[in-house]
Coordinates of C-alpha atoms and ligand atoms in Angstrom, one line a residue:
M162 CA 91.0 174.9 53.0
I163 CA 93.8 176.1 55.3
T164 CA 97.1 173.8 55.7
H165 CA 97.8 171.9 58.8
P166 CA 100.4 173.9 60.4
T167 CA 103.5 172.0 61.9
Y168 CA 103.6 169.9 64.9
I169 CA 105.7 171.4 67.7
Y170 CA 106.8 168.1 69.1
D171 CA 106.9 164.3 67.7
I172 CA 103.2 163.8 67.7
A173 CA 103.7 159.8 66.4
A174 CA 105.6 159.3 68.9
I175 CA 103.4 160.6 71.5
R176 CA 100.5 158.7 70.1
E177 CA 102.5 155.5 70.5
D178 CA 102.5 156.1 74.1
F179 CA 98.8 156.0 74.5
P180 CA 97.4 152.2 73.8
I181 CA 94.0 153.4 74.0
L182 CA 94.4 155.5 70.8
H183 CA 95.1 152.4 68.6
Q184 CA 91.6 150.9 68.9
Y185 CA 88.5 150.7 66.5
H186 CA 85.6 152.3 68.1
H187 CA 82.6 150.3 67.5
D188 CA 85.1 147.5 65.9
A189 CA 84.6 149.7 62.8
V190 CA 86.3 153.3 62.8
P191 CA 89.6 154.7 64.6
L192 CA 88.7 156.2 67.9
I193 CA 89.0 160.0 67.8
Y194 CA 89.1 161.1 71.3
L195 CA 88.0 164.6 71.7
D196 CA 86.8 164.6 75.5
S197 CA 89.8 165.4 77.3
A198 CA 88.4 168.2 79.1
A199 CA 86.4 165.6 80.9
S200 CA 89.2 163.1 81.5
S201 CA 91.9 162.5 79.6
Q202 CA 93.8 159.3 78.2
K203 CA 96.8 157.6 79.8
P204 CA 100.3 156.9 78.4
Y205 CA 101.8 153.4 79.3
Q206 CA 104.4 155.3 81.5
V207 CA 101.6 155.8 84.0
I208 CA 99.8 152.6 83.8
E209 CA 103.2 150.7 84.2
A210 CA 104.0 153.2 87.0
I211 CA 100.9 151.9 88.9
Q212 CA 101.4 148.3 87.9
H213 CA 104.9 148.4 88.9
Y214 CA 104.0 149.6 92.5
Y215 CA 101.5 147.0 92.9
Q216 CA 103.6 144.3 91.9
T217 CA 107.1 145.0 93.5
Y218 CA 106.4 147.4 96.7
N219 CA 103.0 147.8 97.6
A220 CA 102.6 148.8 101.0
N221 CA 100.9 151.5 103.3
V222 CA 102.8 154.9 103.4
H223 CA 104.3 156.6 106.6
R224 CA 103.7 153.5 109.0
G225 CA 105.9 150.7 108.4
I226 CA 109.5 150.3 109.5
H227 CA 109.9 147.5 106.9
K228 CA 111.4 148.2 103.6
L229 CA 108.3 147.8 101.4
S230 CA 106.8 150.6 103.3
E231 CA 109.8 152.7 103.2
E232 CA 109.7 152.5 99.3
A233 CA 106.2 153.1 99.2
T234 CA 106.6 156.3 101.4
Q235 CA 109.8 157.7 99.4
A236 CA 107.7 157.2 96.2
Y237 CA 104.6 158.8 97.6
E238 CA 106.5 161.9 99.1
G239 CA 108.8 162.2 95.9
V240 CA 105.3 162.7 93.9
R241 CA 104.8 165.6 96.5
K242 CA 108.0 167.1 95.4
K243 CA 107.4 166.7 91.7
V244 CA 104.0 168.7 92.3
R245 CA 105.8 171.2 94.1
N246 CA 108.2 171.8 91.0
F247 CA 105.6 171.5 88.6
I248 CA 103.7 174.5 90.0
N249 CA 106.7 176.2 91.6
A250 CA 105.3 176.2 95.2
G251 CA 107.8 177.4 97.9
S252 CA 107.7 174.2 100.1
R253 CA 106.5 170.7 99.7
R254 CA 104.4 171.5 103.0
E255 CA 102.0 173.6 100.8
I256 CA 101.1 170.4 98.5
I257 CA 98.0 168.5 100.0
F258 CA 97.0 165.6 98.2
T259 CA 93.3 165.5 97.6
R260 CA 91.0 163.2 95.5
G261 CA 90.8 166.0 92.8
T262 CA 89.7 169.5 92.3
T263 CA 86.1 169.2 93.7
E264 CA 87.8 167.8 97.1
G265 CA 90.0 171.0 97.2
T266 CA 87.4 173.7 96.8
N267 CA 85.2 171.8 99.6
L268 CA 88.2 171.5 101.7
V269 CA 88.7 175.3 101.5
A270 CA 85.2 176.1 102.0
Q271 CA 84.9 173.8 104.9
T272 CA 88.1 174.8 107.0
W273 CA 89.3 178.3 105.8
G274 CA 85.6 179.7 105.0
R275 CA 83.8 178.0 107.9
N276 CA 86.3 179.0 110.5
F277 CA 87.3 182.7 109.3
L278 CA 84.4 184.0 107.7
K279 CA 81.3 185.5 109.2
P280 CA 77.6 186.4 108.0
G281 CA 77.5 188.9 105.2
D282 CA 81.3 188.3 104.2
V283 CA 81.4 188.0 100.2
I284 CA 82.7 184.7 98.2
L285 CA 83.2 186.2 94.5
S286 CA 83.0 183.3 92.0
T287 CA 82.3 183.9 88.4
V288 CA 79.5 183.0 86.1
M289 CA 81.6 180.7 84.0
E290 CA 82.6 178.4 86.7
H291 CA 82.4 174.5 87.0
H292 CA 79.8 173.4 89.7
A293 CA 82.7 172.4 91.6
N294 CA 83.6 176.3 92.4
I295 CA 80.0 177.4 93.0
V296 CA 78.3 174.4 95.0
P297 CA 80.7 174.5 98.0
W298 CA 80.5 178.1 98.4
Q299 CA 76.6 177.7 98.4
L300 CA 76.9 175.1 100.8
L301 CA 79.0 177.2 103.0
S302 CA 76.6 180.3 102.6
E303 CA 73.5 177.9 104.0
Q304 CA 75.9 176.8 106.6
I305 CA 77.5 180.4 107.9
G306 CA 75.2 183.0 106.1
V307 CA 78.1 184.2 103.8
K308 CA 77.2 185.6 100.3
V309 CA 78.0 184.3 97.1
M310 CA 78.4 186.8 94.2
Y311 CA 79.7 186.2 90.6
I312 CA 81.9 188.1 88.1
P313 CA 79.6 188.6 84.9
I314 CA 80.7 187.6 81.4
L315 CA 80.8 189.7 78.4
P316 CA 79.5 188.5 75.0
N317 CA 83.0 187.5 73.7
G318 CA 83.1 185.0 76.8
T319 CA 85.9 186.8 78.9
L320 CA 85.3 187.9 82.4
D321 CA 83.9 191.4 82.8
L322 CA 86.8 192.9 84.8
A323 CA 85.3 196.3 85.0
A324 CA 82.3 194.4 86.9
Y325 CA 85.2 192.5 88.9
E326 CA 86.6 195.9 90.2
R327 CA 83.4 197.4 91.2
I328 CA 82.3 194.3 93.0
L329 CA 85.4 194.2 94.9
R330 CA 85.0 197.9 95.7
E331 CA 81.4 197.9 96.8
N332 CA 81.5 194.6 98.8
P333 CA 83.3 192.8 101.5
V334 CA 84.8 190.3 99.8
K335 CA 86.9 187.6 101.4
L336 CA 87.7 185.3 98.8
V337 CA 87.8 185.5 95.2
T338 CA 87.5 181.9 93.5
V339 CA 88.0 181.6 89.8
A340 CA 88.7 179.1 87.0
H341 CA 92.1 179.7 85.4
V342 CA 90.7 178.2 82.1
S343 CA 86.7 177.6 81.7
N344 CA 85.8 174.2 80.8
V345 CA 83.3 175.2 78.5
L346 CA 84.5 178.5 76.6
G347 CA 88.0 177.6 77.3
T348 CA 88.7 181.3 78.1
I349 CA 92.2 181.7 79.8
N350 CA 91.4 183.9 82.6
P351 CA 94.1 186.6 84.0
V352 CA 94.5 185.2 87.2
A353 CA 97.8 186.9 88.1
D354 CA 96.3 190.4 87.6
M355 CA 92.9 189.2 89.3
A356 CA 95.1 188.1 92.5
V357 CA 96.8 191.8 92.5
K358 CA 93.3 193.3 92.5
A359 CA 91.9 190.6 95.4
H360 CA 94.7 191.4 97.5
D361 CA 94.5 195.0 96.9
A362 CA 91.0 194.5 98.2
G363 CA 92.2 192.6 101.3
A364 CA 90.6 189.3 99.8
L365 CA 92.3 186.1 99.2
I366 CA 92.3 184.5 95.7
L367 CA 91.5 180.2 94.8
V368 CA 92.4 179.6 91.6
D369 CA 90.4 176.5 89.9
A370 CA 93.3 175.1 87.8
A371 CA 91.3 172.1 86.7
Q372 CA 91.8 172.8 83.1
S373 CA 94.9 174.9 83.1
A374 CA 97.4 172.5 84.9
P375 CA 97.0 170.0 82.1
H376 CA 97.7 172.6 79.4
L377 CA 99.9 175.7 80.8
P378 CA 103.1 176.1 82.8
L379 CA 101.6 177.0 86.1
D380 CA 103.7 179.2 88.7
V381 CA 101.6 179.6 91.8
Q382 CA 104.2 182.3 93.1
A383 CA 103.8 184.2 89.9
I384 CA 100.2 184.2 90.0
D385 CA 100.4 184.7 93.7
A386 CA 97.7 182.3 94.2
D387 CA 96.7 181.7 97.9
F388 CA 94.9 178.4 97.0
L389 CA 95.2 176.5 93.7
V390 CA 93.2 173.3 92.9
F391 CA 93.7 170.5 90.4
S392 CA 93.1 167.0 89.2
S393 CA 95.4 164.2 88.1
H394 CA 93.1 162.3 85.7
K395 CA 93.1 165.3 83.3
M396 CA 96.6 165.7 82.8
V397 CA 97.3 162.0 81.7
G398 CA 97.5 160.7 85.5
P399 CA 94.9 158.5 87.2
T400 CA 91.7 159.3 88.7
G401 CA 91.3 159.6 92.7
I402 CA 94.1 162.0 93.1
G403 CA 94.5 166.0 92.9
V404 CA 96.4 168.8 94.7
L405 CA 95.2 171.5 97.1
Y406 CA 98.2 174.2 97.0
G407 CA 97.8 176.9 99.9
K408 CA 100.3 179.3 101.0
R409 CA 101.9 178.1 104.1
D410 CA 100.9 180.7 106.6
I411 CA 97.2 180.4 105.7
L412 CA 97.4 176.4 105.7
E413 CA 99.1 176.5 109.3
K414 CA 96.1 178.6 110.7
M415 CA 93.4 176.1 109.1
P416 CA 91.9 173.7 111.2
P417 CA 91.9 169.9 109.9
W418 CA 89.0 168.9 107.8
M419 CA 88.7 165.3 108.1
G420 CA 89.9 163.4 111.2
G421 CA 91.8 159.9 111.5
G422 CA 94.9 158.2 110.9
D423 CA 98.0 160.2 109.8
M424 CA 96.8 163.4 110.5
I425 CA 97.0 163.8 114.2
A426 CA 100.4 164.4 116.4
T427 CA 98.6 162.9 119.7
V428 CA 95.5 161.7 120.4
T429 CA 93.9 160.9 123.9
L430 CA 90.3 159.9 124.7
E431 CA 89.7 163.8 126.0
G432 CA 91.2 165.3 122.5
S433 CA 93.7 165.2 119.7
T434 CA 96.7 167.4 118.5
W435 CA 97.4 167.9 114.7
N436 CA 100.4 166.9 112.6
D437 CA 102.5 169.0 110.7
L438 CA 101.4 170.3 107.0
P439 CA 100.7 168.7 104.8
Y440 CA 99.8 165.5 106.9
K441 CA 97.0 167.6 108.8
F442 CA 94.9 167.5 105.7
E443 CA 95.5 163.9 104.6
A444 CA 93.6 161.7 107.0
G445 CA 93.8 158.0 106.4
T446 CA 95.4 155.8 103.8
P447 CA 95.8 158.0 100.8
S448 CA 95.5 157.0 97.1
I449 CA 99.4 155.8 97.2
A450 CA 99.2 154.0 93.7
E451 CA 97.3 156.9 92.2
A452 CA 99.9 159.2 93.6
I453 CA 102.7 157.1 92.0
G454 CA 100.7 157.1 88.6
F455 CA 100.3 161.2 89.0
G456 CA 104.0 161.4 89.2
A457 CA 104.8 159.4 86.3
A458 CA 102.1 161.8 84.4
I459 CA 104.0 164.7 85.7
D460 CA 107.5 163.2 84.3
Y461 CA 105.6 162.6 81.1
L462 CA 104.2 166.2 80.9
S463 CA 107.5 167.6 81.9
A464 CA 109.7 165.5 79.5
I465 CA 107.6 167.5 76.7
G466 CA 107.7 170.6 78.2
M467 CA 104.4 172.5 79.1
D468 CA 105.6 175.3 77.1
K469 CA 105.5 173.1 74.1
I470 CA 102.5 171.5 75.3
H471 CA 100.8 174.9 75.5
A472 CA 102.1 176.2 71.9
Q473 CA 101.0 173.2 70.0
E474 CA 97.5 173.4 71.8
Q475 CA 97.5 177.2 70.6
Q476 CA 98.2 176.3 67.2
M477 CA 95.5 173.7 67.4
T478 CA 92.8 175.9 68.6
A479 CA 93.4 178.4 66.1
Y480 CA 93.1 175.3 63.2
L481 CA 89.7 173.9 65.0
L482 CA 88.2 177.5 65.5
E483 CA 89.0 178.2 61.8
R484 CA 87.7 174.9 60.5
L485 CA 84.3 174.9 62.6
S486 CA 83.9 178.5 61.1
E487 CA 83.7 177.1 57.8
V488 CA 80.5 174.9 58.8
P489 CA 77.5 176.7 58.0
G490 CA 75.0 176.7 61.3
V491 CA 77.4 175.8 63.8
T492 CA 78.1 178.4 66.6
V493 CA 81.2 178.0 68.7
F494 CA 81.2 179.7 72.5
G495 CA 83.8 181.7 73.9
P496 CA 86.7 184.2 73.0
E497 CA 89.2 183.8 69.8
A498 CA 91.9 181.3 69.7
D499 CA 94.7 183.4 71.4
K500 CA 92.6 184.1 74.5
K501 CA 91.2 180.3 74.6
S502 CA 92.6 176.9 75.7
A503 CA 92.1 173.5 74.0
V504 CA 88.2 173.5 74.0
A505 CA 85.4 174.3 71.6
A506 CA 81.8 174.2 72.8
F507 CA 79.4 174.5 70.0
V508 CA 75.6 174.2 68.8
V509 CA 74.8 173.0 65.5
E510 CA 71.5 174.9 64.2
G511 CA 68.2 172.7 64.2
A512 CA 70.0 169.8 66.3
H513 CA 70.1 168.8 69.9
A514 CA 73.7 168.7 71.2
H515 CA 72.9 165.1 72.6
D516 CA 72.1 164.1 68.9
V517 CA 75.1 165.4 67.7
A518 CA 77.2 163.5 70.2
Q519 CA 75.4 160.6 69.3
L520 CA 76.0 160.9 65.6
L521 CA 79.2 161.9 66.0
D522 CA 80.1 158.6 68.1
A523 CA 79.0 156.7 65.3
E524 CA 81.8 158.2 63.1
G525 CA 84.0 157.1 66.1
I526 CA 84.3 160.6 67.5
A527 CA 84.0 160.7 71.3
V528 CA 82.8 164.7 72.4
R529 CA 80.9 165.4 75.4
A530 CA 77.3 167.0 75.2
G531 CA 75.3 168.6 78.0
H532 CA 75.9 171.6 80.5
H533 CA 79.5 170.5 81.3
C534 CA 78.7 170.9 84.9
A535 CA 78.3 174.5 84.4
M536 CA 74.6 175.2 84.3
P537 CA 74.6 178.7 85.1
L538 CA 77.0 179.7 82.2
H539 CA 74.7 177.7 79.9
T540 CA 71.7 179.8 81.2
E541 CA 73.7 182.7 80.7
L542 CA 74.7 182.0 77.0
G543 CA 70.9 181.2 76.5
V544 CA 71.5 177.6 75.5
S545 CA 70.4 174.1 77.5
A546 CA 73.0 172.2 76.2
T547 CA 76.3 172.1 73.9
S548 CA 78.4 169.6 72.2
R549 CA 82.0 170.0 73.6
A550 CA 85.1 168.9 71.5
S551 CA 88.1 169.1 73.8
F552 CA 91.5 167.9 72.8
Y553 CA 95.2 167.3 74.3
L554 CA 98.6 166.7 73.5
Y555 CA 97.8 163.5 71.4
N556 CA 95.2 164.9 69.0
T557 CA 96.0 165.6 65.4
Y558 CA 95.1 168.2 62.7
D559 CA 93.4 165.1 60.7
E560 CA 91.2 164.5 63.6
V561 CA 89.9 167.8 63.4
D562 CA 89.4 167.4 59.4
V563 CA 87.5 164.1 60.5
L564 CA 85.3 166.0 63.2
I565 CA 84.5 168.7 60.5
E566 CA 83.5 166.2 57.7
A567 CA 81.4 164.2 60.3
L568 CA 79.6 167.5 61.2
Y569 CA 78.5 168.0 57.6
T570 CA 77.3 164.2 57.8
V571 CA 75.5 164.9 61.1
Q572 CA 73.5 168.1 59.2
R573 CA 72.9 165.7 56.2
T574 CA 71.3 163.0 58.7
L575 CA 69.4 165.6 60.7
R576 CA 67.9 167.5 57.8
Ligands
LIG77 N1 86.7 172.7 87.8 C1 86.8 172.5 86.3 C2 87.1 174.1 85.5 C3 86.9 171.5 85.7 O1 86.8 171.3 84.2 C4 86.3 170.3 86.3 C5 86.0 168.9 85.7 N2 85.2 168.7 84.8 C6 86.3 170.5 87.8 C7 86.3 171.6 88.4 C8 86.0 169.2 88.7 O2 87.0 168.2 88.5 P1 87.0 167.0 89.5 O3 85.8 166.0 88.8 O4 88.3 166.2 89.1 O5 86.9 166.9 90.9

C-alpha cells in the first residue's frame, strides 16, 4: 500500500473549522463527506458572518439613508471587490451577482445570445458539460434558431482539440461555452488556449468555472474569458449566490434580463432607462446575507491560498486514483491525476451506482450516484449512472482509505 503524502497545510486546523465534519452519520460512524462537487461544507467563519449580518446590521442595500442600510451596502459591495480580486477582473463593474452558475449561463443566453445572434449561428459547447451549459443553449436554439454543436471527447476523457479547431474552421461559431473542470471526469480543460482559438475564429468564450473556482487559482484576464460563471455554494460559501463575470464592453452592450428595482436609472409609464453596470443585471433585492457569507468564504480560501489548495488536491487526486486502481472490478472515468481535479466518478462491476452509494452511506461515506446532471456525457461513456467521490480541502488520506475498504465491503455484500 502506498504511504500518505504530507499535507501542504494544517489539515487538522482546517477540519476544526467545519462543524458538520465532526458529527456521526446515522449516529454510528464518523461522517466522511465525499460530495463536495455537488455542494461543499461551510466553515464557522461563513456561518458566523451570515449570523452577524442578521443580528447586527440587517437591512436592504442601495436604498436606505440610514446607518444599517449603509453598513449592509458597504458589506455587499465589499464582496464584489473581493470577487474581483479573487478572479483578477479588471473592474468591479464586471462582477454581476447571480443565484449561481445556472443563472449566469441563462443570463448570457437570454441577453447576449437572444440579442446578438441570428438563425444558423453556432453555439459550440462540449459533450462533457453539465446540463446548465447545454439546456440554456437548447432553449435559445428553440427561440431564435441558433445551432448548438458539441466538441467530442477522446477515450481518455479529455476534449478532442483537433475536432475543436475543425468545427471552428468549418462553422459560423459565435460562442464557445466550456467547463473549466468537468464535474464527472474532473478533466481540467485548457481554457486559455481554447480562448485564443475561439477569438481567432471571431467567437467569444464562456467558461463554466463551477468546478474550478473552488479548487484552482482563477485569472479571467490570463484566460481572456469573455464570460465566466460560478457558484458560491461549491466553494465553502452559502447557496443562493454566484457570479457572472463579463468583459465590460460586452456587458455594456447587453440589454437587461430581469426588470425591477435597482436595475433602472429612470422609469416613466411609457418606458425606462437602465442603471450602470453591474446593477443593470441585478433586479430586485439581492441575496445580501448570502453575498456576505460568500465574502467570508473567499476570505477563508484566500487565507489558505488557492495555489496550496490546488497543490494539496493534486496529491489527493493522485492518491485516490492509485488506491481505486487496487480494487478489482472498479473502473474510474476521466484522465490521469495530473490532468484532473478533485473528483473520481466510477462504476463497480456488477453493481448499480445507486446501490454502491447506498451501501457506502451505511458506512458513513456520502458520495453521489446518478448522471450528475451530465446525461449526454454518460451516454458517451456508455453507462447510465456512475458513483462519484469528490473531495475538497477538508478531506484526508485516511478518509480515502476508509472509502477503499468500504468498496471491498460493498463488493462482498453484493456478491
Ligand atoms: N456547471 C458545473 C460544471 C457544475 O458542476 C454545476 C453544479 N453541479 C453547475 C454548472 C450548476 O451549478 P449551480 O447548480 O450552482 O447553478
